[in-house]
Coordinates of C-alpha atoms in Angstrom, one line a residue:
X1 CA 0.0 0.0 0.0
X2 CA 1.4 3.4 -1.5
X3 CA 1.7 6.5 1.2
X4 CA -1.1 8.0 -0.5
X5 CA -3.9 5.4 -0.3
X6 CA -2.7 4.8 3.7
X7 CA -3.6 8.4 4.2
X8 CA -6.9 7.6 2.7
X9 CA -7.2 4.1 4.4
X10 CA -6.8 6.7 7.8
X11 CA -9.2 9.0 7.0
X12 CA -11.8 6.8 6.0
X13 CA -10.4 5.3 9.4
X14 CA -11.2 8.2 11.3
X15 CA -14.9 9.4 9.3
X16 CA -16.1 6.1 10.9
X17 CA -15.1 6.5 13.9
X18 CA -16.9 10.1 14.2
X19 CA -19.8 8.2 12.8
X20 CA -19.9 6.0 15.1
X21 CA -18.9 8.6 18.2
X22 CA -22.1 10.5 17.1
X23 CA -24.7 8.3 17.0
X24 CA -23.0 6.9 20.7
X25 CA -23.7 10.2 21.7
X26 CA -26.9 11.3 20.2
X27 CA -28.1 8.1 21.8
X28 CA -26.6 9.7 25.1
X29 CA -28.1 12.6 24.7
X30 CA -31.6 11.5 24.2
X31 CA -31.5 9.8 27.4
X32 CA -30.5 13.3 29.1
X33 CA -33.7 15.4 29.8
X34 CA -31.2 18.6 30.4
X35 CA -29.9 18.2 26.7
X36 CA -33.3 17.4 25.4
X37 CA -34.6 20.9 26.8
X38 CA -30.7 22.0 25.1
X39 CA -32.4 21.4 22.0
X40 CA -35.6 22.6 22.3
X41 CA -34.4 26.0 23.0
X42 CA -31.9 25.7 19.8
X43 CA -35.0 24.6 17.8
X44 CA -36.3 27.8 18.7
X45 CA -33.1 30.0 17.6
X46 CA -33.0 28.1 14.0
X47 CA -36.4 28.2 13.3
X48 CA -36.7 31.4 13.0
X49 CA -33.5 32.0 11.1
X50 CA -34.3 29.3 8.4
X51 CA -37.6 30.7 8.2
X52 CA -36.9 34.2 7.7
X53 CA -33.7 32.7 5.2
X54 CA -36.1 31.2 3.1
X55 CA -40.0 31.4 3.2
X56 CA -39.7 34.3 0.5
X57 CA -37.9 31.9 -2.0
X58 CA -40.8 31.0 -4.2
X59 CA -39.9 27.7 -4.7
X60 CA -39.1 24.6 -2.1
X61 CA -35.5 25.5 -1.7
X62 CA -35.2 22.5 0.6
X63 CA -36.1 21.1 -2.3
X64 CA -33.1 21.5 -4.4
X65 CA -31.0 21.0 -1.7
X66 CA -32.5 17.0 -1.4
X67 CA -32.0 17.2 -5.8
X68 CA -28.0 18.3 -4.8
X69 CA -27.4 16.1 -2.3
X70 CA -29.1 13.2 -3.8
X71 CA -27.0 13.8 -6.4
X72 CA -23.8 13.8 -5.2
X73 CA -24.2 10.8 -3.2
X74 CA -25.1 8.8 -6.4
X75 CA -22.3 10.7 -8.1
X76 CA -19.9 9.0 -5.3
X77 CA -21.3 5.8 -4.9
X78 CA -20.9 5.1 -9.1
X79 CA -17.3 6.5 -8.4
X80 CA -16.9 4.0 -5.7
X81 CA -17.4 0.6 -8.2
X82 CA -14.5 1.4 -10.3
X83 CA -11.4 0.3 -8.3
X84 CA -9.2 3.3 -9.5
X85 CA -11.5 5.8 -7.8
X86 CA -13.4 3.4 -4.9
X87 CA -11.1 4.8 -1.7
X88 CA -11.6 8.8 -2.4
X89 CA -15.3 8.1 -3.4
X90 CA -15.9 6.0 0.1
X91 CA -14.5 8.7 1.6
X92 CA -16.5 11.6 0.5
X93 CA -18.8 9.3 1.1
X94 CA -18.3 8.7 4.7
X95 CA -17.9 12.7 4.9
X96 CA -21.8 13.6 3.5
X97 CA -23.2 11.2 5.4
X98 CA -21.4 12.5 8.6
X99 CA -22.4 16.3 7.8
X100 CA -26.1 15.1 7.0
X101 CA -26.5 13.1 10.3
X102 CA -25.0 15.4 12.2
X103 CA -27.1 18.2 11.1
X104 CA -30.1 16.4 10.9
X105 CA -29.9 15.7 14.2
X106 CA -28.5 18.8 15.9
X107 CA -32.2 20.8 13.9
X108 CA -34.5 17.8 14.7
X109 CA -33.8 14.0 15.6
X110 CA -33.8 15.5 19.2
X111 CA -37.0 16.7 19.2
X112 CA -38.7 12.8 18.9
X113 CA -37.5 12.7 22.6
X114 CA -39.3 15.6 23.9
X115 CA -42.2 15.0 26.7
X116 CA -44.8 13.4 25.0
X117 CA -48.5 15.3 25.1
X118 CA -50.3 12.6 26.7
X119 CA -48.0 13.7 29.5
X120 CA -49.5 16.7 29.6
X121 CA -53.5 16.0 29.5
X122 CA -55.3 13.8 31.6
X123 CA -54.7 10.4 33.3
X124 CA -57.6 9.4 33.7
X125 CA -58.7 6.2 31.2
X126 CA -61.3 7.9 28.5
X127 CA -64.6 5.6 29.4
X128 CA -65.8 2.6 26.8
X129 CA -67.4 4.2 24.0
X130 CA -66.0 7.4 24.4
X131 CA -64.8 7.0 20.2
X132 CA -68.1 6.5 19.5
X133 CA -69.7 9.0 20.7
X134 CA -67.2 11.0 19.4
X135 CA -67.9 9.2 16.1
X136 CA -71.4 10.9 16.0
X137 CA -70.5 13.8 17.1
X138 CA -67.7 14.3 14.1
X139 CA -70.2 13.1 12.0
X140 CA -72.5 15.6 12.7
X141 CA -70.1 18.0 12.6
X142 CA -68.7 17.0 8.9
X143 CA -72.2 17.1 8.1
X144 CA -73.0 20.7 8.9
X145 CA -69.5 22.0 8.2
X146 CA -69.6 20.2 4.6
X147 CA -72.4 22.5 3.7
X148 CA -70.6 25.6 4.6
X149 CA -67.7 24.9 1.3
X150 CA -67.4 25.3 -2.3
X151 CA -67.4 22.4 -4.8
X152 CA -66.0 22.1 -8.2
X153 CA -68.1 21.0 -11.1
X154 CA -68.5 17.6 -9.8
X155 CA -70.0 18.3 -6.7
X156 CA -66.5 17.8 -4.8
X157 CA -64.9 19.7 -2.1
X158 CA -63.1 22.1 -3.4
X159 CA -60.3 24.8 -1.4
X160 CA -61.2 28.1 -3.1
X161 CA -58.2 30.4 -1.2
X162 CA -55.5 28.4 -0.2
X163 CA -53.4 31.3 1.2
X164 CA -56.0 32.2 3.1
X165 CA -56.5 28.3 5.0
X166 CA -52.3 29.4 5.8
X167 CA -52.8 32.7 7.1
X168 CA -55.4 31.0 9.6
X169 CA -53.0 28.2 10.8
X170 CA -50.5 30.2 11.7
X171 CA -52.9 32.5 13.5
X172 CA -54.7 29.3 15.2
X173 CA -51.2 28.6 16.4
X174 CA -51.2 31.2 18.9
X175 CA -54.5 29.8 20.3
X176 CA -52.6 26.5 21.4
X177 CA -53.2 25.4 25.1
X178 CA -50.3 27.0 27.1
X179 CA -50.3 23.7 29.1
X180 CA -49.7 21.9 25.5
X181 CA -47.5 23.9 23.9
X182 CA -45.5 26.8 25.3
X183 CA -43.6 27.1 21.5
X184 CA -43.3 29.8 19.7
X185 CA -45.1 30.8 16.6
X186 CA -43.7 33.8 13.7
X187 CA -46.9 33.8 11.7
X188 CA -44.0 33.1 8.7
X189 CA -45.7 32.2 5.9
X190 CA -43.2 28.8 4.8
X191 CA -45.9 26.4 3.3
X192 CA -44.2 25.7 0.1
X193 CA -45.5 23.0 -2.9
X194 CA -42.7 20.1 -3.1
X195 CA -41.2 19.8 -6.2
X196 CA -41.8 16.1 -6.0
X197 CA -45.8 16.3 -6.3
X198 CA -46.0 13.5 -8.9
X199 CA -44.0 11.4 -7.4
X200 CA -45.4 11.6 -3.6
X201 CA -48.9 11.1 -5.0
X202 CA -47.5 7.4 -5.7
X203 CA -45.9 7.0 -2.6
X204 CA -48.8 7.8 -0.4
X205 CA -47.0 10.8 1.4
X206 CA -49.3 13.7 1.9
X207 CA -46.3 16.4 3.0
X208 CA -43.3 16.5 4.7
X209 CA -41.2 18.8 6.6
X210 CA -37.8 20.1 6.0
X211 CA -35.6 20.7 9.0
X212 CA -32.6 22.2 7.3
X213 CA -34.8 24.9 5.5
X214 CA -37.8 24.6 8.0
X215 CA -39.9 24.9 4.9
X216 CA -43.4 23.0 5.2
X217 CA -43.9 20.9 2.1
X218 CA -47.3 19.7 0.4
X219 CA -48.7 17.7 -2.2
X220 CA -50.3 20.4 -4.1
X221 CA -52.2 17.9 -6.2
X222 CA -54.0 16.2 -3.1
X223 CA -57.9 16.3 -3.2
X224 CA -58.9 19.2 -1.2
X225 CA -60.5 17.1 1.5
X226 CA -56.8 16.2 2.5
X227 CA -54.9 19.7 2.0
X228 CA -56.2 22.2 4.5
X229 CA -55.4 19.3 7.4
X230 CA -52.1 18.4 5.7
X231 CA -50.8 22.2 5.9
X232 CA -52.6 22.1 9.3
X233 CA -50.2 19.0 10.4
X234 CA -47.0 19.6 8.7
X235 CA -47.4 23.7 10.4
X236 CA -47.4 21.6 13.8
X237 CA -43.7 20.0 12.8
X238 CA -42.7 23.8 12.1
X239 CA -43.7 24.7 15.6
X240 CA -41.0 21.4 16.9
X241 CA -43.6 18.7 17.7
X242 CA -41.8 16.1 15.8
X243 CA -43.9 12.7 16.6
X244 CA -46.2 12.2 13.4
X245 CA -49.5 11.5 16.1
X246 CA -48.7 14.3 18.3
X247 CA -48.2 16.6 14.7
X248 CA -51.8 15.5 14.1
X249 CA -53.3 16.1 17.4
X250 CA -51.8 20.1 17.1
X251 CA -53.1 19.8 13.5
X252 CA -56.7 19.4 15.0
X253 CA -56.3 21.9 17.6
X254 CA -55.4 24.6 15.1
X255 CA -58.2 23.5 12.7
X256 CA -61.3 22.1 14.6
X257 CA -62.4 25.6 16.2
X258 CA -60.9 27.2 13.4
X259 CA -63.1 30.3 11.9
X260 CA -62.1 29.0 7.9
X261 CA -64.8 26.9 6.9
X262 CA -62.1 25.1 4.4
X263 CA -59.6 24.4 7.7
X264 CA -62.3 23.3 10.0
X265 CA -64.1 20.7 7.6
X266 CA -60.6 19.2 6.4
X267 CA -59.7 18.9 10.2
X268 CA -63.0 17.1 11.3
X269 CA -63.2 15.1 8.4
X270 CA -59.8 13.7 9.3
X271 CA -60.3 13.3 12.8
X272 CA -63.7 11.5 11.7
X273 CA -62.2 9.1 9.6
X274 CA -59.1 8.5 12.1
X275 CA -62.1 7.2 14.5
X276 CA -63.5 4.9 12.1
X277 CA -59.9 3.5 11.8
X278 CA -59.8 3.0 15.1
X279 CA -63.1 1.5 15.2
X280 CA -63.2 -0.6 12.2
X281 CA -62.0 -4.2 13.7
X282 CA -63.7 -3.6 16.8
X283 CA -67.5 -2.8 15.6
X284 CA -67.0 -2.8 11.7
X285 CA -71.1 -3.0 11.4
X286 CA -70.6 0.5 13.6
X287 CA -68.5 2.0 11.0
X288 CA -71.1 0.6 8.0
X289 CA -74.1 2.7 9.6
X290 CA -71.7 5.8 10.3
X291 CA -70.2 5.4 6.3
X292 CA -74.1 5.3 5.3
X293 CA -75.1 8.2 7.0
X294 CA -72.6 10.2 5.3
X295 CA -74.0 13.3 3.6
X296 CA -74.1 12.9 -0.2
X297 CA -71.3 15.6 -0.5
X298 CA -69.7 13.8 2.0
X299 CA -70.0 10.4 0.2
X300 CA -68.6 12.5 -3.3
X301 CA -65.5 13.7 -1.4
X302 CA -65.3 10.3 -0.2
X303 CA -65.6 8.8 -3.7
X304 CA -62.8 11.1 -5.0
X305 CA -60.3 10.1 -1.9
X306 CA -60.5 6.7 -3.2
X307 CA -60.5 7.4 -6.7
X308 CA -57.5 9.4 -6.3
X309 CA -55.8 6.2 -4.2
X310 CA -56.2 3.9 -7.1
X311 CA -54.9 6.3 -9.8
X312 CA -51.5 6.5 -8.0
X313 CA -51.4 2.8 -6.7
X314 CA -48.0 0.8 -7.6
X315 CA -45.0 -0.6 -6.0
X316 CA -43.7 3.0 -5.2
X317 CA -47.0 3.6 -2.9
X318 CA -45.6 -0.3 -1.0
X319 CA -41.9 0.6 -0.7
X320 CA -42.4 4.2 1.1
X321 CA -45.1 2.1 3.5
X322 CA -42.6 0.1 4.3
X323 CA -39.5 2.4 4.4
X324 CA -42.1 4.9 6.7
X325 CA -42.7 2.2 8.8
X326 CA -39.2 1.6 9.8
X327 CA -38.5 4.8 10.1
X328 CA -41.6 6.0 12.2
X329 CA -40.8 2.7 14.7
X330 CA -36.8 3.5 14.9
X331 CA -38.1 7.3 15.9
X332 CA -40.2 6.0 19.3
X333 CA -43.4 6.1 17.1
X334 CA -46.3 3.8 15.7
X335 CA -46.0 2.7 12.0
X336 CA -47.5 4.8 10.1
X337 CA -50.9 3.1 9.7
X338 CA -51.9 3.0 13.2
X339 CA -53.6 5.8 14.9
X340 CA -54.2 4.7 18.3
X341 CA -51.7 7.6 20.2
X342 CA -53.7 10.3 18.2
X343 CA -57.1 8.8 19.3
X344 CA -55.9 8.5 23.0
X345 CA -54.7 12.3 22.6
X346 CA -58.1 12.9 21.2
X347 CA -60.0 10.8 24.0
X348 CA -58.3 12.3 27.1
X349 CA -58.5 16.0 25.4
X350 CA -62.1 16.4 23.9
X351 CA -65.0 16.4 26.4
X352 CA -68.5 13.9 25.5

């Protein structure tokens, strides 16, 4: 071995190492309630920056980054099956992956170890049949609150001012139970379309968040029965609650008493169908009679949801259930399917 490839041997020596040193003490860290509340106040300090760096970019700049990255990684790790170039490219791979984690973690893999919610609300066991009374009163809801919206051509649920559903989350988000949350909200307006619309509407992902640009990405080609809630959910991660059930749950305090007639039926049309979820191996013959008794807007909106499913089924919609699974489960949470936290949050909080 020439001296040139032992000095590469050494520092792809020493890039492991700090991999490994990291996630050791990451791992450390999240068992330390002192450096959790380290982080939450950080969270708070780069929030802000990253918002105010770049909400006004019209575009999803975090985004491009993903395209760049992405791109250099696949770059490197072509490099690395020709033998000529493998040790520099295992290197600079080592290096990204280093920065990335590092970063990731130091803006938002801390935050999954925060108090949970149900910490915060009460003890006491919600009482049997609590979700179904619940059910019927959502229902109800749905009902009256369906009337209230536009609809396109086909008698669908249609969002008529989408800046204007924005403008109301981030004012809802001030309305937030001090004992819940004591974040701060900027009212900056960083709800930004992902670039990847087509692709996430094959996958099954409604929105995501960004931590490195704290921009709030959305399907913009979701049915409008989904959208308002979806905003509604991924403004929740912008506030730093980074559990995907406990996003939700702040997703349906800023929308169910929300003034917006668009905001308020997408949240208790979600939070009516996460019931019926809940309920559907239990009393299925329950969730027959509460499907039935849907409006006949209602049923249309419903109609579309699953229309829209089986346009964008394939194997892409099966490897991110799976790949969201795993990574839901390796971040303390429920896969991705289950909703049972958000309906305890929902039992204990709500008064029947």
């Amino acid at each position: 071995m020439d001296i040139n490839h032992l000095k590469i041997y050494q520092k792809k020596r020493i890039w492991t190492t700090i991999l490994v040193v990291q996630i050791l003490l990451f791992l450390c860290f999240s068992k330390s309630k002192a450096s959790i509340l380290f982080f939450e106040s950080f969270f708070e300090l780069q929030k802000k920056l990253h918002q105010l760096l770049f909400y006004w970019i019209p575009f999803s700049f975090g985004d491009v980054l993903y395209v760049i990255l992405g791109t250099l990684l696949l770059y490197y790790i072509l490099k690395s099956f020709k033998k000529k170039n493998r040790h520099h490219a295992i290197l600079r791979i080592l290096i990204i992956i280093n920065i990335f984690y590092f970063s990731y973690q130091i803006f938002w893999g801390m935050l999954y170890f925060q108090t949970p919610i149900i910490e915060k609300l009460s003890k006491e066991e919600p009482a049997p049949g609590k979700a179904k009374k619940l059910t019927l009163l959502y229902l109800e809801k749905c009902k009256n609150t369906r009337a209230m919206v536009k609809e396109d051509a086909n008698g669908v649920f249609t969002v008529t001012d989408l800046d204007a559903v924005q403008q109301e989350i981030l004012s809802q988000q001030h309305q937030l139970p001090a004992y819940i949350s004591n974040k701060d909200s900027y009212s900056i307006n960083s709800f930004k379309p992902s670039l990847f619309k087509s692709i996430m509407s094959f996958t099954g992902i409604l929105g995501y968040y960004n931590p490195f640009t704290s921009e709030a990405q959305y399907n913009s080609e979701l049915p409008s029965s989904y959208l308002p809630f979806t905003l509604a959910h991924e403004s929740s991660h912008q506030l730093g609650f980074a559990r995907e059930q406990e996003a939700n749950f702040i997703g349906y305090l800023v929308g169910v008493n929300s003034n917006n007639a668009e905001l308020r039926y997408s949240t208790e049309y979600f939070t009516l169908k996460s019931l019926l979820n809940s309920l559907i191996e239990k009393d299925p013959d329950f969730v027959k009679i509460i499907l039935d008794n849907y409006s006949p807007a209602m049923k249309r909106d419903r109609q579309y949801e699953k229309d829209f499913a089986i346009r964008h089924q394939g194997w892409l919609d099966d490897f991110f259930h799976f790949t969201n699974n795993l990574f839901l489960k390796s971040n303390q949470q429920e896969g991705s399917v289950t909703y049972s936290y958000f309906i305890n949050l929902l039992l204990r909080f709500e008064k029947v």
